[in-house]
Each structure stands twice: as C-alpha cells, then as structure tokens.
XYZ file of C-alpha atoms in Angstrom:
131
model
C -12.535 8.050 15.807
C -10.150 5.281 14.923
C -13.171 3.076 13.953
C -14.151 5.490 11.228
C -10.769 5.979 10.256
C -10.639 2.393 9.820
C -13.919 2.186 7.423
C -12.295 5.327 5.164
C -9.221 3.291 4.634
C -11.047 0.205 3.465
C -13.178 2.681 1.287
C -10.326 4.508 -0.222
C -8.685 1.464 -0.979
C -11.937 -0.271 -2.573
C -12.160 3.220 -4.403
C -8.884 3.158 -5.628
C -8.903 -0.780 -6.994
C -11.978 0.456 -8.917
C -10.149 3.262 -10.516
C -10.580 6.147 -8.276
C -7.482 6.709 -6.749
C -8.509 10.329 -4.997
C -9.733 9.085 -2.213
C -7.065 7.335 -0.910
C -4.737 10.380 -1.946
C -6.443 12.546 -0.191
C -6.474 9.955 2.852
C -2.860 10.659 2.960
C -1.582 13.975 5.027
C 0.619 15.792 2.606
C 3.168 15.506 4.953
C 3.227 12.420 5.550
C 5.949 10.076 5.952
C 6.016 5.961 4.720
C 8.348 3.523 6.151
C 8.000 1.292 2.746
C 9.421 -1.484 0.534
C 11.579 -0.686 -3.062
C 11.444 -3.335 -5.848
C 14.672 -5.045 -4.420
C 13.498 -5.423 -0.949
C 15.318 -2.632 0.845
C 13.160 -0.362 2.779
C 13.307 3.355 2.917
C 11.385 6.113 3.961
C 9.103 8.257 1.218
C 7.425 11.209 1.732
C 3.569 11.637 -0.203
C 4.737 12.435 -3.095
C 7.275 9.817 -3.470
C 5.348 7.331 -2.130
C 2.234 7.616 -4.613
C 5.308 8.032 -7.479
C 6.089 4.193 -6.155
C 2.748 3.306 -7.426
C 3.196 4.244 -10.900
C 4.757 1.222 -11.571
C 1.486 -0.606 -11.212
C 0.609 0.546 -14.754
C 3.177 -1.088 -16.510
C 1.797 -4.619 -15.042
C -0.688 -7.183 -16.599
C -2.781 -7.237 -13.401
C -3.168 -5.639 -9.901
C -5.362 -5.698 -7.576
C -4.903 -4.581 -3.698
C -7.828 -5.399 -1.421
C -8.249 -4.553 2.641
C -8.913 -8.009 3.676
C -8.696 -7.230 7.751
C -7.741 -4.172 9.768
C -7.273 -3.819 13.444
C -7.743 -0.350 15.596
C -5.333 0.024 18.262
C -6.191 2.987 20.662
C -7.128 5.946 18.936
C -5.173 6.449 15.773
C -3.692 3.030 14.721
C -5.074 1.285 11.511
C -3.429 -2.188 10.855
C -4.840 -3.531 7.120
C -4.057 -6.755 6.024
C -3.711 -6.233 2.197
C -4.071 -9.144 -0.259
C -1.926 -7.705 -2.992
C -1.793 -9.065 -6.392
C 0.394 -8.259 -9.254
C 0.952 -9.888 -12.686
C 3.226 -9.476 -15.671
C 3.372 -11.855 -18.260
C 3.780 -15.366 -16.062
C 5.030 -13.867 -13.238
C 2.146 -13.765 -10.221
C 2.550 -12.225 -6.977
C -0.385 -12.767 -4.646
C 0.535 -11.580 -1.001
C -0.939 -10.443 2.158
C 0.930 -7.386 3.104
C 0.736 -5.746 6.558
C -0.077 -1.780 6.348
C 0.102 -0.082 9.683
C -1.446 3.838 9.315
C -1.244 6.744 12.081
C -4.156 8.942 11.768
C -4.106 12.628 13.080
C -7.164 14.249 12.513
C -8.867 11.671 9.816
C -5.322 12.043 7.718
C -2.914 9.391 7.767
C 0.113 11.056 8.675
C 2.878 8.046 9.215
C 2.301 4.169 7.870
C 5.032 1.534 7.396
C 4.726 -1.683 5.403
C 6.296 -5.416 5.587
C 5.940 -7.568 2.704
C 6.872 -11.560 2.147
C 10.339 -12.215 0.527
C 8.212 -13.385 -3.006
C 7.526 -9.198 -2.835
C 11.139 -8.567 -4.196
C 11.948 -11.859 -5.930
C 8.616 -11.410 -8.089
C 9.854 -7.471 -8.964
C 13.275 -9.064 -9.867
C 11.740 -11.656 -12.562
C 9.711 -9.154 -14.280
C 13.013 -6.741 -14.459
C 10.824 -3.693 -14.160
C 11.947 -0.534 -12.174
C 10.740 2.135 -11.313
C-alpha cells in the first residue's frame, strides 16, 4: 500500500505545480496534523486547514515551483519526498530541497512534518512578506 501511496503523492504534487491543487487537498485527512516551518523559521504544528492557509502566500510570489524529486517508503505508511522547492520575488531566489515525511492511514495522509535549510527563513525575511 505504501508504494501506491507513494505514486499519489508525487501525482498530487505534479497536479498541484500544474494548477490543480485538489488532488493534493484531498490527499490530506481532514484531520490531519503538520509539524511545519513559519516564514521566520520557528516550527509549529497546523492542522489542514491552517496548513493549506500557509500556502496562500505562494500567490503573492514571482515564481514557485515545488517538485517530488525522491521519496522513500518505510514499512507500510511512511512517505519521505525530497522536494526541490523554488520561490522567487523580485531578486530574491530560494531553490531548496526540503524533506517531507507523510503518515498515511487508509490512502490519507494523516500526520507529515517538514525540515527546511536555514536560506528557507532568511529568503522569507528579504522579501518582507507575511502571511
């Protein structure tokens, strides 16, 4: 099972850098929980909602792009993606490999937590956007 969980996350995710973000929404339990990063580098924990909120602040950027470059199954519901993320404002690049670990409970992802390199927060600081 983790195997195809593994191909719908790198679908969703190629879906969503397209412009079709509902799969990878719907990828995501609605109760789900996200160990993730805020603009200045602190982490916290978001729930779905809060979480795909985050992501709004994509639009206000020049450029983004987020692409599954790797993924590793361990047992049978971790996902580990390697995510090349890049963002741009203006002169300001970001282009990162993230880490994305995903639990999967019946072909939802229903826990994840990200790390991110230190240029995540000092390229958010230069742009001066919030969310």
């Amino acid at each position: 099972m983790t195997i195809q969980n593994a191909e719908a996350l790198k679908a969703a995710f190629a879906a969503a850098d397209k412009g079709d973000p509902v799969p990878l929404v719907n990828l995501y339990d609605d109760a789900m929980i996200w160990a993730g990063f805020t603009l200045d580098g602190t982490q916290r924990l978001y729930t779905k909602a809060e979480f795909l909120e985050a992501f709004g602040i994509l639009a206000k950027l020049d450029e983004s792009r987020n692409e599954v470059t790797d993924v590793s199954v361990i047992g049978d519901e971790i996902v580990v993606a390697d995510v090349r993320a890049y963002r741009r404002l203006g002169e300001h690049e970001l282009d990162i490999t993230m880490v994305m670990t995903h639990r999967f409970v019946d072909g939802k992802v229903t826990h994840g937590a990200d790390i991110v390199p230190s240029s995540f927060e000092r390229f958010w600081a230069a742009t001066g956007l919030t969310v």
